[in-house]
Short mmCIF file of C-alpha atoms in Angstrom, two decimals:
data_model
loop_
_atom_site.label_atom_id
_atom_site.label_comp_id
_atom_site.label_asym_id
_atom_site.label_seq_id
_atom_site.Cartn_x
_atom_site.Cartn_y
_atom_site.Cartn_z
CA MET A 61 41.88 95.84 14.63
CA HIS A 62 42.68 99.53 14.00
CA GLY A 63 43.81 100.38 17.55
CA GLN A 64 47.55 100.00 16.98
CA ARG A 65 47.35 101.91 13.71
CA LEU A 66 45.52 104.86 15.28
CA SER A 67 47.96 104.92 18.22
CA ARG A 68 50.89 105.02 15.79
CA TYR A 69 49.25 107.84 13.85
CA SER A 70 48.71 109.85 17.04
CA THR A 71 52.34 109.51 18.14
CA ASN A 72 53.70 110.39 14.71
CA TRP A 73 51.52 113.49 14.38
CA ALA A 74 52.46 114.66 17.89
CA PHE A 75 56.18 114.49 17.13
CA TYR A 76 55.71 115.99 13.66
CA LEU A 77 53.92 119.01 15.19
CA GLY A 78 56.50 119.43 17.97
CA TYR A 79 54.66 117.91 20.95
CA HIS A 80 57.51 115.70 22.16
CA HIS A 81 56.76 115.51 25.90
CA SER A 82 53.89 113.73 27.61
CA TYR A 83 54.34 115.77 30.81
CA ARG A 84 54.98 119.39 31.76
CA ARG A 85 57.87 120.40 34.00
CA GLU A 86 57.61 122.86 36.84
CA ALA A 87 57.43 126.55 36.06
CA GLY A 88 60.84 128.03 35.34
CA GLU A 89 62.45 124.75 34.27
CA THR A 90 63.61 124.32 30.69
CA GLN A 91 61.71 121.86 28.49
CA ASN A 92 63.25 121.82 25.01
CA ALA A 93 61.53 120.24 22.00
CA ILE A 94 63.95 120.47 19.07
CA ASN A 95 61.74 119.22 16.25
CA TYR A 96 64.02 117.32 13.88
CA THR A 97 61.15 114.93 13.16
CA GLY A 98 59.06 117.62 11.49
CA ALA A 99 62.02 119.24 9.72
CA LEU A 100 63.24 115.97 8.18
CA ALA A 101 59.73 114.85 7.17
CA ARG A 102 58.96 118.18 5.49
CA TYR A 103 62.26 118.13 3.63
CA ILE A 104 61.62 114.60 2.30
CA ASN A 105 58.10 115.58 1.24
CA HIS A 106 59.35 118.63 -0.65
CA PHE A 107 62.21 116.66 -2.20
CA VAL A 108 59.82 114.06 -3.63
CA LEU A 109 56.83 116.21 -4.64
CA GLY A 110 58.19 119.77 -4.67
CA ARG A 111 58.82 119.78 -8.44
CA GLY A 112 55.35 118.40 -9.18
CA ILE A 113 54.35 115.54 -11.46
CA HIS A 114 53.21 115.21 -15.07
CA PHE A 115 50.85 112.78 -16.76
CA GLU A 116 51.27 110.95 -20.08
CA THR A 117 48.31 109.30 -21.77
CA LYS A 118 48.07 106.81 -24.58
CA LYS A 119 48.39 108.22 -28.10
CA LYS A 120 44.87 107.10 -28.94
CA TYR A 121 43.30 109.64 -26.58
CA ASP A 122 46.06 112.17 -25.97
CA HIS A 123 43.98 114.82 -27.78
CA ILE A 124 41.21 114.58 -25.14
CA ILE A 125 42.39 113.13 -21.81
CA PRO A 126 45.33 115.50 -21.00
CA ALA A 127 43.01 118.52 -21.07
CA LEU A 128 40.55 116.72 -18.75
CA LEU A 129 43.29 115.85 -16.24
CA ARG A 130 44.64 119.39 -16.32
CA ARG A 131 41.17 120.73 -15.62
CA ALA A 132 40.61 118.33 -12.70
CA TRP A 133 43.99 118.91 -11.05
CA GLU A 134 44.63 122.60 -11.79
CA GLU A 135 41.22 124.24 -12.33
CA ASP A 136 38.86 122.23 -10.14
CA ASN A 137 41.59 121.75 -7.49
CA ASP A 138 44.94 123.25 -6.52
CA LYS A 139 47.49 120.71 -7.75
CA LYS A 140 50.46 121.91 -5.69
CA SER A 141 48.61 122.00 -2.37
CA LEU A 142 47.02 118.61 -3.12
CA LEU A 143 50.40 116.98 -3.73
CA TYR A 144 51.85 118.49 -0.55
CA GLU A 145 48.89 117.39 1.58
CA ILE A 146 48.92 113.86 0.17
CA GLY A 147 52.67 113.63 0.74
CA GLU A 148 52.33 114.98 4.28
CA HIS A 149 49.69 112.42 5.28
CA SER A 150 51.67 109.62 3.69
CA GLY A 151 55.03 110.67 5.12
CA VAL A 152 53.79 111.15 8.70
CA THR A 153 51.36 108.23 9.08
CA GLY A 154 52.60 105.92 6.35
CA ASP A 155 49.18 105.89 4.66
CA ALA A 156 47.29 108.43 2.57
CA PHE A 157 43.62 108.13 1.62
CA VAL A 158 42.19 110.22 -1.22
CA LYS A 159 38.51 110.46 -2.10
CA VAL A 160 37.26 111.54 -5.54
CA ALA A 161 33.82 113.18 -5.63
CA TYR A 162 31.75 115.37 -7.93
CA GLU A 163 30.42 118.78 -6.88
CA LYS A 164 27.28 119.68 -8.82
CA PRO A 165 26.78 123.12 -10.39
CA TYR A 166 25.17 125.67 -8.09
CA GLN A 167 24.36 129.34 -7.74
CA ASP A 168 25.55 131.21 -4.67
CA LYS A 169 23.64 133.86 -2.75
CA ALA A 170 25.26 136.62 -4.82
CA GLY A 171 23.75 135.17 -8.00
CA ARG A 172 27.02 133.84 -9.42
CA ASN A 173 26.90 130.52 -11.25
CA HIS A 174 29.52 127.92 -10.36
CA PRO A 175 30.06 125.02 -12.79
CA GLY A 176 30.37 121.45 -11.65
CA ARG A 177 33.82 120.24 -10.74
CA VAL A 178 35.68 117.11 -9.72
CA ARG A 179 36.94 117.24 -6.13
CA ILE A 180 40.14 115.41 -5.13
CA LEU A 181 39.93 115.23 -1.33
CA PRO A 182 42.83 114.02 0.85
CA LEU A 183 41.33 112.44 3.97
CA SER A 184 42.78 112.19 7.45
CA SER A 185 44.28 108.72 7.79
CA ALA A 186 42.78 108.35 11.27
CA HIS A 187 39.25 108.91 9.90
CA VAL A 188 39.34 106.11 7.30
CA PHE A 189 38.70 102.46 8.14
CA PRO A 190 39.16 100.30 5.04
CA GLU A 191 38.32 96.63 4.66
CA PHE A 192 40.57 94.83 2.18
CA HIS A 193 39.83 91.71 0.19
CA PRO A 194 41.08 88.70 2.18
CA HIS A 195 43.11 87.42 -0.77
CA SER A 196 44.06 90.73 -2.41
CA ARG A 197 45.48 93.54 -0.29
CA ASP A 198 45.10 96.04 -3.15
CA LYS A 199 41.32 95.66 -3.48
CA LEU A 200 38.93 97.51 -1.19
CA GLN A 201 35.68 95.77 -0.32
CA ARG A 202 34.27 98.39 2.01
CA VAL A 203 35.40 101.78 3.35
CA LYS A 204 34.07 103.55 6.42
CA ILE A 205 34.81 107.26 6.92
CA LYS A 206 34.08 108.40 10.47
CA TYR A 207 34.88 111.63 12.32
CA LYS A 208 33.43 114.14 14.77
CA PHE A 209 32.24 117.65 14.00
CA PHE A 210 30.58 120.50 15.87
CA GLY A 211 27.06 121.69 15.23
CA THR A 212 24.57 124.15 16.71
CA ASN A 213 21.28 122.97 18.17
CA THR A 214 17.99 124.79 17.78
CA ASP A 215 18.47 126.35 21.21
CA GLY A 216 21.85 127.80 20.17
CA THR A 217 24.04 125.42 22.16
CA ARG A 218 27.06 123.68 20.64
CA GLN A 219 27.02 119.92 20.31
CA THR A 220 29.43 117.31 19.00
CA TYR A 221 28.12 115.05 16.24
CA VAL A 222 29.59 111.90 14.70
CA TYR A 223 29.48 111.63 10.90
CA THR A 224 29.80 108.20 9.30
CA GLU A 225 29.91 107.34 5.60
CA ILE A 226 30.01 103.76 4.37
CA LEU A 227 31.01 103.16 0.76
CA THR A 228 30.83 99.97 -1.28
CA ASP A 229 30.82 99.29 -5.00
CA ASP A 230 27.01 99.36 -5.04
CA ARG A 231 25.79 101.65 -2.26
CA ILE A 232 26.70 104.82 -0.36
CA ALA A 233 25.15 105.39 3.09
CA GLU A 234 25.56 108.40 5.40
CA TYR A 235 24.84 108.48 9.14
CA ILE A 236 24.85 111.17 11.85
CA ASN A 237 25.02 109.79 15.39
CA ASP A 238 24.12 106.33 14.01
CA ASP A 239 20.94 107.71 12.39
CA LEU A 240 20.69 107.06 8.65
CA VAL A 241 20.31 110.39 6.83
CA ASP A 242 20.93 109.36 3.20
CA GLU A 243 21.38 106.20 1.19
CA ARG A 244 21.84 106.00 -2.56
CA ASP A 245 23.32 103.93 -5.37
CA ASN A 246 27.00 104.37 -6.18
CA PRO A 247 26.96 105.94 -9.68
CA LEU A 248 30.58 104.97 -10.42
CA GLY A 249 30.24 101.29 -9.57
CA VAL A 250 33.54 101.35 -7.66
CA ILE A 251 34.61 102.72 -4.28
CA PRO A 252 35.91 106.27 -4.98
CA VAL A 253 38.69 106.07 -2.38
CA VAL A 254 42.38 105.43 -3.10
CA HIS A 255 44.86 104.13 -0.53
CA ILE A 256 48.48 105.21 -1.07
CA LYS A 257 51.27 103.60 0.93
CA ASN A 258 54.30 105.70 1.74
CA ILE A 259 56.77 102.80 1.67
CA ALA A 260 55.41 99.29 1.18
CA VAL A 261 55.93 96.64 3.85
CA SER A 262 55.76 93.03 2.70
CA GLY A 263 52.73 91.19 4.05
CA SER A 264 51.10 94.32 5.50
CA PRO A 265 48.31 96.46 4.05
CA TRP A 266 49.75 99.55 5.77
CA GLY A 267 52.68 101.70 4.75
CA LEU A 268 55.82 102.71 6.62
CA SER A 269 56.17 106.39 7.51
CA ASP A 270 59.26 108.56 7.17
CA VAL A 271 59.41 109.37 10.89
CA ASN A 272 59.26 105.92 12.51
CA ASP A 273 63.04 105.63 12.91
CA VAL A 274 63.53 109.28 13.81
CA ILE A 275 61.08 109.57 16.73
CA PRO A 276 63.07 107.51 19.33
CA LEU A 277 66.27 109.38 18.49
CA ASN A 278 64.53 112.76 18.62
CA ARG A 279 63.02 111.87 22.02
CA GLU A 280 66.44 110.96 23.41
CA TYR A 281 67.97 114.08 21.86
CA ASN A 282 65.48 116.30 23.67
CA ASN A 283 66.02 114.50 26.98
CA ILE A 284 69.79 115.06 26.79
CA THR A 285 69.39 118.71 25.83
CA ASN A 286 67.09 119.23 28.83
CA ASP A 287 69.68 117.63 31.13
CA ILE A 288 72.40 119.89 29.75
CA ALA A 289 70.11 122.90 30.16
CA ASP A 290 69.53 121.97 33.82
CA ILE A 291 73.27 121.74 34.47
CA ILE A 292 73.92 125.10 32.85
CA ALA A 293 71.03 126.76 34.71
CA TYR A 294 72.17 125.29 38.03
CA HIS A 295 75.69 126.64 37.72
CA ALA A 296 74.72 129.94 36.09
CA ALA A 297 73.48 131.01 39.55
CA PRO A 298 75.95 129.09 41.76
CA VAL A 299 75.32 128.16 45.38
CA THR A 300 77.42 130.02 47.98
CA VAL A 301 78.94 127.75 50.65
CA VAL A 302 79.79 129.23 54.06
CA GLN A 303 81.88 127.15 56.49
CA GLY A 304 82.63 128.10 60.12
CA ALA A 305 80.33 131.14 60.13
CA LYS A 306 76.68 132.11 60.03
CA ALA A 307 75.25 133.58 56.85
CA THR A 308 72.50 135.48 58.65
CA ASN A 309 74.04 138.92 58.23
CA LEU A 310 75.91 138.25 54.98
CA GLU A 311 74.34 140.05 52.04
CA LYS A 312 74.86 138.31 48.70
CA SER A 313 75.19 140.80 45.84
CA PRO A 314 77.91 142.31 43.62
CA LYS A 315 80.43 144.80 45.08
CA LYS A 316 79.84 143.68 48.68
CA VAL A 317 82.63 143.19 51.25
CA TRP A 318 82.27 140.75 54.10
CA SER A 319 84.38 141.35 57.22
CA GLY A 320 84.49 140.17 60.81
CA LEU A 321 84.30 136.50 59.89
CA PRO A 322 85.80 133.88 62.25
CA LYS A 323 89.44 132.97 61.69
CA ASP A 324 88.89 129.45 60.32
CA SER A 325 85.75 130.25 58.29
CA LYS A 326 85.50 129.78 54.51
CA VAL A 327 83.15 131.29 51.93
CA TYR A 328 83.13 130.09 48.30
CA ASN A 329 80.81 129.33 45.35
CA LEU A 330 79.99 125.75 44.43
CA GLU A 331 81.75 125.23 41.12
CA SER A 332 80.69 122.91 38.29
CA ALA A 333 82.68 119.72 38.11
CA VAL A 334 80.66 118.32 35.18
CA ASN A 335 82.39 117.85 31.82
CA LEU A 336 79.85 118.65 29.10
CA GLN A 337 82.06 117.38 26.30
CA GLY A 338 80.66 113.85 26.59
CA PRO A 339 76.96 114.86 26.44
CA LEU A 340 77.65 117.19 23.50
CA GLU A 341 79.38 114.40 21.57
CA TYR A 342 76.44 112.13 22.34
CA LEU A 343 74.07 114.75 20.90
CA ALA A 344 76.16 114.89 17.73
CA ILE A 345 75.90 111.09 17.42
CA LEU A 346 72.10 111.21 17.83
CA LYS A 347 71.72 113.98 15.26
CA ASN A 348 73.95 112.21 12.75
CA SER A 349 71.95 108.99 13.27
CA MET A 350 68.69 110.82 12.48
CA HIS A 351 70.16 112.07 9.20
CA GLU A 352 71.51 108.64 8.28
CA LEU A 353 68.22 106.83 8.96
CA SER A 354 66.10 109.41 7.14
CA GLY A 355 68.54 109.77 4.23
CA VAL A 356 68.61 113.57 4.47
CA PRO A 357 72.19 114.94 4.38
CA GLU A 358 73.18 117.28 7.20
CA THR A 359 73.83 120.12 4.76
CA ALA A 360 70.18 120.00 3.67
CA LEU A 361 68.98 121.60 6.91
CA GLY A 362 71.29 124.58 6.69
CA LYS A 363 74.63 123.30 7.94
CA THR A 364 77.41 125.59 6.77
CA GLN A 365 79.54 124.16 3.97
CA PRO A 366 82.23 125.61 1.70
CA VAL A 367 80.90 127.26 -1.43
CA SER A 368 81.84 125.24 -4.52
CA ASN A 369 80.64 124.48 -8.01
CA THR A 370 79.63 120.92 -7.19
CA SER A 371 78.73 119.02 -10.35
CA GLY A 372 75.38 117.35 -10.84
CA VAL A 373 76.91 113.87 -10.54
CA ALA A 374 78.66 114.76 -7.28
CA LEU A 375 75.44 116.27 -5.94
CA ALA A 376 73.52 113.10 -6.87
CA ILE A 377 76.07 110.94 -5.04
CA GLN A 378 75.82 113.18 -1.98
CA HIS A 379 72.02 112.81 -1.99
CA MET A 380 72.03 109.13 -3.02
CA PRO A 381 70.37 107.82 0.20
CA LEU A 382 67.63 110.43 -0.16
CA VAL A 383 67.23 109.62 -3.88
CA GLN A 384 66.81 105.94 -2.99
CA ARG A 385 64.11 106.78 -0.43
CA ALA A 386 62.39 109.01 -3.00
CA THR A 387 62.43 106.15 -5.51
CA LEU A 388 60.71 103.84 -3.01
CA LYS A 389 58.05 106.45 -2.35
CA GLN A 390 57.52 107.21 -6.05
CA MET A 391 56.81 103.53 -6.75
CA GLN A 392 53.79 103.62 -4.42
CA TYR A 393 52.73 107.16 -5.32
CA SER A 394 52.66 106.30 -9.03
CA ILE A 395 50.21 103.47 -8.37
CA GLY A 396 48.04 105.75 -6.28
CA PHE A 397 48.06 108.69 -8.72
CA LYS A 398 47.16 106.37 -11.60
CA ARG A 399 44.19 105.14 -9.59
CA ILE A 400 43.17 108.72 -8.74
CA ASN A 401 43.28 109.69 -12.44
CA GLU A 402 41.16 106.66 -13.29
CA LEU A 403 38.50 107.77 -10.79
CA VAL A 404 38.73 111.39 -11.99
CA LEU A 405 38.10 110.39 -15.62
CA LEU A 406 35.32 107.97 -14.65
CA THR A 407 33.64 110.72 -12.61
CA LEU A 408 33.78 113.13 -15.54
CA TYR A 409 32.45 110.54 -18.00
CA VAL A 410 29.50 109.72 -15.71
CA HIS A 411 28.51 113.22 -14.56
CA GLU A 412 29.53 115.19 -17.67
CA PRO A 413 29.05 112.99 -20.78
CA LYS A 414 30.08 115.89 -23.03
CA THR A 415 33.68 115.39 -21.89
CA LEU A 416 33.71 112.18 -23.94
CA ILE A 417 33.63 114.25 -27.14
CA TYR A 418 36.75 115.86 -28.58
CA ASP A 419 36.69 119.64 -28.23
CA PRO A 420 38.91 121.41 -30.81
CA GLU A 421 38.92 124.51 -28.57
CA SER A 422 40.76 122.61 -25.83
CA GLU A 423 44.51 122.24 -25.58
CA GLY A 424 44.43 118.85 -27.27
CA ILE A 425 45.51 118.50 -30.90
CA LYS A 426 44.21 115.69 -33.10
CA LYS A 427 47.15 114.40 -35.13
CA ASP A 428 45.68 111.70 -37.39
CA ASP A 429 42.48 109.83 -38.18
CA SER A 430 43.35 106.95 -35.84
CA GLN A 431 42.32 109.15 -32.93
CA PRO A 432 38.54 108.95 -32.44
CA ASP A 433 36.30 111.96 -31.87
CA VAL A 434 34.44 110.22 -29.03
CA ILE A 435 35.97 108.23 -26.15
CA ASP A 436 34.82 104.64 -25.79
CA ILE A 437 34.10 104.21 -22.06
CA GLN A 438 34.60 100.45 -22.45
CA ASP A 439 38.15 100.96 -23.69
CA PRO A 440 40.74 100.46 -20.89
CA GLU A 441 42.99 103.07 -22.52
CA ALA A 442 40.34 105.69 -21.78
CA TYR A 443 41.36 105.57 -18.10
CA GLN A 444 45.14 105.16 -18.32
CA ALA A 445 47.58 107.96 -17.52
CA ASP A 446 51.20 107.28 -16.61
CA VAL A 447 52.98 109.43 -14.02
CA VAL A 448 56.19 111.22 -15.06
CA TRP A 449 58.51 112.29 -12.24
CA PRO A 450 60.95 115.14 -12.91
CA SER A 451 64.39 114.94 -11.36
CA PRO A 452 64.24 116.01 -7.70
CA LEU A 453 67.81 117.32 -7.84
CA PRO A 454 68.51 120.84 -9.11
CA VAL A 455 69.32 120.92 -12.82
CA ASP A 456 71.58 123.42 -14.60
CA ASN A 457 69.40 124.56 -17.51
CA ILE A 458 72.39 125.61 -19.60
CA VAL A 459 73.98 122.16 -19.30
CA LYS A 460 70.63 120.51 -20.03
CA LEU A 461 70.03 122.65 -23.13
CA ASN A 462 73.53 121.94 -24.44
CA GLU A 463 72.95 118.22 -24.00
CA ILE A 464 69.61 118.35 -25.81
CA GLN A 465 71.08 120.49 -28.61
CA LEU A 466 73.88 117.96 -29.14
CA LYS A 467 71.40 115.08 -29.29
CA MET A 468 69.23 116.93 -31.81
CA ALA A 469 72.30 117.72 -33.93
CA LEU A 470 73.14 114.00 -34.01
CA GLY A 471 69.54 113.11 -34.85
CA LEU A 472 69.02 111.31 -31.53
CA GLU A 473 66.36 113.64 -30.13
CA SER A 474 63.09 115.06 -31.42
CA LYS A 475 61.62 118.41 -30.53
CA ARG A 476 58.74 116.73 -28.75
CA SER A 477 60.94 114.60 -26.51
CA ALA A 478 63.20 117.61 -25.90
CA LEU A 479 60.22 119.57 -24.57
CA ASN A 480 59.27 116.61 -22.38
CA GLU A 481 62.76 116.55 -20.90
CA LEU A 482 62.50 120.25 -20.14
CA GLY A 483 59.32 119.60 -18.14
CA GLU A 484 56.72 120.67 -20.71
CA GLU A 485 53.56 118.66 -20.04
CA PHE A 486 51.76 119.43 -23.33
CA ALA A 487 54.57 119.12 -25.88
CA ASP A 488 52.35 118.95 -28.97
CA GLU A 489 50.49 122.09 -27.98
CA LYS A 490 53.79 123.87 -27.34
CA LEU A 491 55.10 122.89 -30.77
CA ALA A 492 51.91 124.19 -32.38
CA GLU A 493 52.30 127.45 -30.46
CA ILE A 494 55.90 127.81 -31.68
CA GLU A 495 54.88 127.06 -35.26
CA GLU A 496 52.10 129.66 -35.14
CA GLU A 497 54.51 132.24 -33.73
CA GLN A 498 57.00 131.53 -36.52
CA LYS A 499 54.23 132.07 -39.09
CA GLN A 500 53.33 135.40 -37.51
CA ASP A 501 57.00 136.44 -37.50
CA ALA A 502 57.28 135.52 -41.19
CA VAL A 503 54.19 137.60 -42.06
CA ALA A 504 55.54 140.55 -40.04
CA GLN A 505 58.92 140.31 -41.79
CA GLY A 506 57.16 140.12 -45.16
CA ALA A 507 55.23 143.29 -44.29
CA LEU A 508 58.50 145.11 -43.55
CA ASP A 509 60.03 143.89 -46.80
CA PHE A 510 56.91 145.03 -48.67
CA ILE A 511 57.14 148.51 -47.15
CA LYS A 512 60.80 148.81 -48.08
CA ALA A 513 60.13 147.64 -51.62
CA SER A 514 57.23 150.12 -51.97
CA ILE A 515 59.46 152.99 -50.79
CA ASP A 516 62.21 151.99 -53.24
CA ALA A 517 59.68 151.81 -56.07
CA GLY A 518 58.31 155.24 -55.16
CA ILE A 519 61.81 156.75 -55.16
CA LEU A 520 62.55 155.14 -58.53
CA ASN A 521 59.35 156.52 -60.06
CA ALA A 522 59.97 159.98 -58.60
CA VAL A 523 63.62 160.57 -59.49
CA GLY A 524 64.27 157.87 -62.04
CA MET A 525 67.22 156.48 -60.09
CA PRO A 526 67.31 153.44 -57.81
CA PRO A 527 67.89 154.25 -54.12
CA GLN A 528 71.24 153.50 -52.52
CA GLU A 529 71.25 150.28 -50.45
CA SER A 530 72.20 150.54 -46.79
CA HIS A 531 73.81 147.09 -46.91
CA ALA A 532 76.47 146.37 -49.47
CA ASP A 533 75.66 142.68 -49.68
CA LYS A 534 71.91 143.20 -50.19
CA LYS A 535 70.26 144.63 -53.29
CA THR A 536 66.57 145.26 -53.55
CA THR A 537 64.94 145.01 -56.95
CA PRO A 538 62.31 147.70 -57.48
CA THR A 539 58.79 146.37 -57.51
CA THR A 540 56.17 147.75 -59.83
CA THR A 541 52.57 146.94 -60.34
CA SER A 542 50.97 145.82 -63.57
CA GLY A 543 47.73 147.14 -64.88
CA LYS A 544 45.88 144.20 -63.38
CA GLY A 545 47.17 144.99 -59.90
CA THR A 546 49.56 142.02 -59.76
CA PRO A 547 53.03 142.69 -58.29
CA GLU A 548 55.81 142.43 -60.88
CA SER A 549 59.54 142.14 -60.43
CA SER A 550 61.75 142.95 -63.46
CA GLY A 551 58.73 142.80 -65.74
CA MET A 552 57.93 139.20 -64.79
CA ALA A 553 54.40 138.77 -63.41
CA LEU A 554 54.04 136.80 -60.18
CA LYS A 555 51.17 134.37 -60.51
CA LEU A 556 49.49 133.87 -57.10
CA GLY A 557 47.48 130.81 -56.10
CA MET A 558 44.66 130.94 -53.60
CA ASP A 559 46.84 130.26 -50.52
CA THR A 560 49.62 132.53 -51.77
CA LYS A 561 47.10 135.27 -52.52
CA LYS A 562 45.73 134.99 -49.00
CA ILE A 563 49.18 135.24 -47.45
CA PHE A 564 50.03 138.20 -49.71
CA ASP A 565 46.83 139.96 -48.63
CA GLN A 566 47.87 139.44 -45.00
CA VAL A 567 51.25 140.96 -45.77
CA VAL A 568 49.64 143.98 -47.47
CA THR A 569 47.25 144.42 -44.56
CA LYS A 570 50.11 144.12 -42.10
CA ALA A 571 52.14 146.66 -44.03
CA HIS A 572 49.49 149.31 -44.67
CA GLY A 573 46.94 148.43 -42.02
CA THR A 574 43.24 149.11 -42.36
CA LYS A 575 41.60 152.52 -42.26
CA LEU A 576 38.09 152.52 -40.93
CA PRO A 577 35.65 155.03 -42.47
CA GLN A 578 35.18 158.12 -40.37
CA ARG A 579 32.09 160.22 -39.94
CA SER A 580 31.26 163.33 -38.06
CA VAL A 581 28.69 162.96 -35.31
CA ALA A 582 26.53 166.02 -34.99
CA ALA A 583 25.98 167.49 -31.58
CA ASP A 584 22.73 166.71 -29.86
CA THR A 585 20.70 169.91 -30.15
CA THR A 586 17.13 170.70 -29.38
CA VAL A 587 15.03 172.93 -31.67
CA ARG A 588 12.34 174.97 -29.97
CA THR A 589 9.40 176.66 -31.67
CA ASP A 590 7.78 179.84 -30.62
CA ASN A 591 4.71 178.12 -29.24
CA ALA A 592 6.66 175.36 -27.44
CA ASP A 593 5.96 174.90 -23.73
#
């Protein structure tokens, strides 16, 4: 039942990698393979996933789950390379399979300790054989992963082995060459494999790849280019025709003169009578058809175009077919990434129960008492994370900032949503960082003001005259200190509360700093006595 699928995968990968011919021509003959299939597929993949993705969780657990997802995608795995690999498998074959597993902590041979981590593993589509529920194409009943690998025998010879892993909701079994090597219970209770369709096809469990429509055109394009190359090569070294004479003693080379030929003899080169305009126009039609079917504009692959300040709307219209294709792919990818996040969180909850507890040292910020300190594993919201797709088209940051500033001036935009629009994944943490920086700036400015006021007070006490102000519109009132050590301004005592006193102490410390006690360290000397050895 998987034969046609595997054959389709093989053909698609061959064209994607540039192997467009099933035969090899004779030595010296041109065999072009202009790989538009790979170029278009890579461009689509980068257009859809090149700007990355973000995750949004429910408010109830957004102080815990975002930090867990960031750890799984960015610390335990490389998020950018994962997205590219998933998109490549999906775009070329039409189907992507991703397995979620847990790698236990271990110590390497150098003595370094490696903590446990969640592994997000894109699998080769040709190595996965899923069995779907007969009445629900989205539910997996059984998954077989099967592939070959090389190993070394005890005698040092190389041998090919076949690895097979069978996963169900209850059991996991591993085989090598049909011999059972391990069988255990499935700790998650669900199959940890996610199937992502590239573009959904009604009534089919398999997805549609980005290169299906391009491969026949690319094959014909290469055949025509090879024919044109043969014509050019044939006439680049033309055939010399001799009529009414023998060519035995005629030497063919530049700057040679032939004489003594018969009266009615003729010698000439066979000229090309082929008009290449038709084949070249046909190539242009094939290339334009590949761009139209894939949705990638011709200018995307480097075609020269006049330099202009094309607006964002005009650019979106120019890329509208590609944007539509990206939207179809994002619909399926969103479902798959949500499922991957669900398995990632379930894996962490099972193998690392401490991740269920809120950690104040993490990036998450607890906003109110409605957010629990411990995640309820029975709560469906504990596994939900929506996928946010940034705009795939280039964005002018100045225009975007002006738009956001106008909305905030009209009261139509909050700082949090503004950060989300600018691509900030952890908006609350960013706002807290900005607030903390503003506090530090205020304390630093207060320290400067305190220093200036102290200098002015010292000048006033020394000469009895207030110092001249450097700014005409700013006047500094001398500050003196009462007998109790409390700052006074114009004889009025400033009464400080506990919080104000703490802030004022920070300002004083910032202004004058701290001076650590110093001591002299005596040199290390040795005293010898007369009877010492």
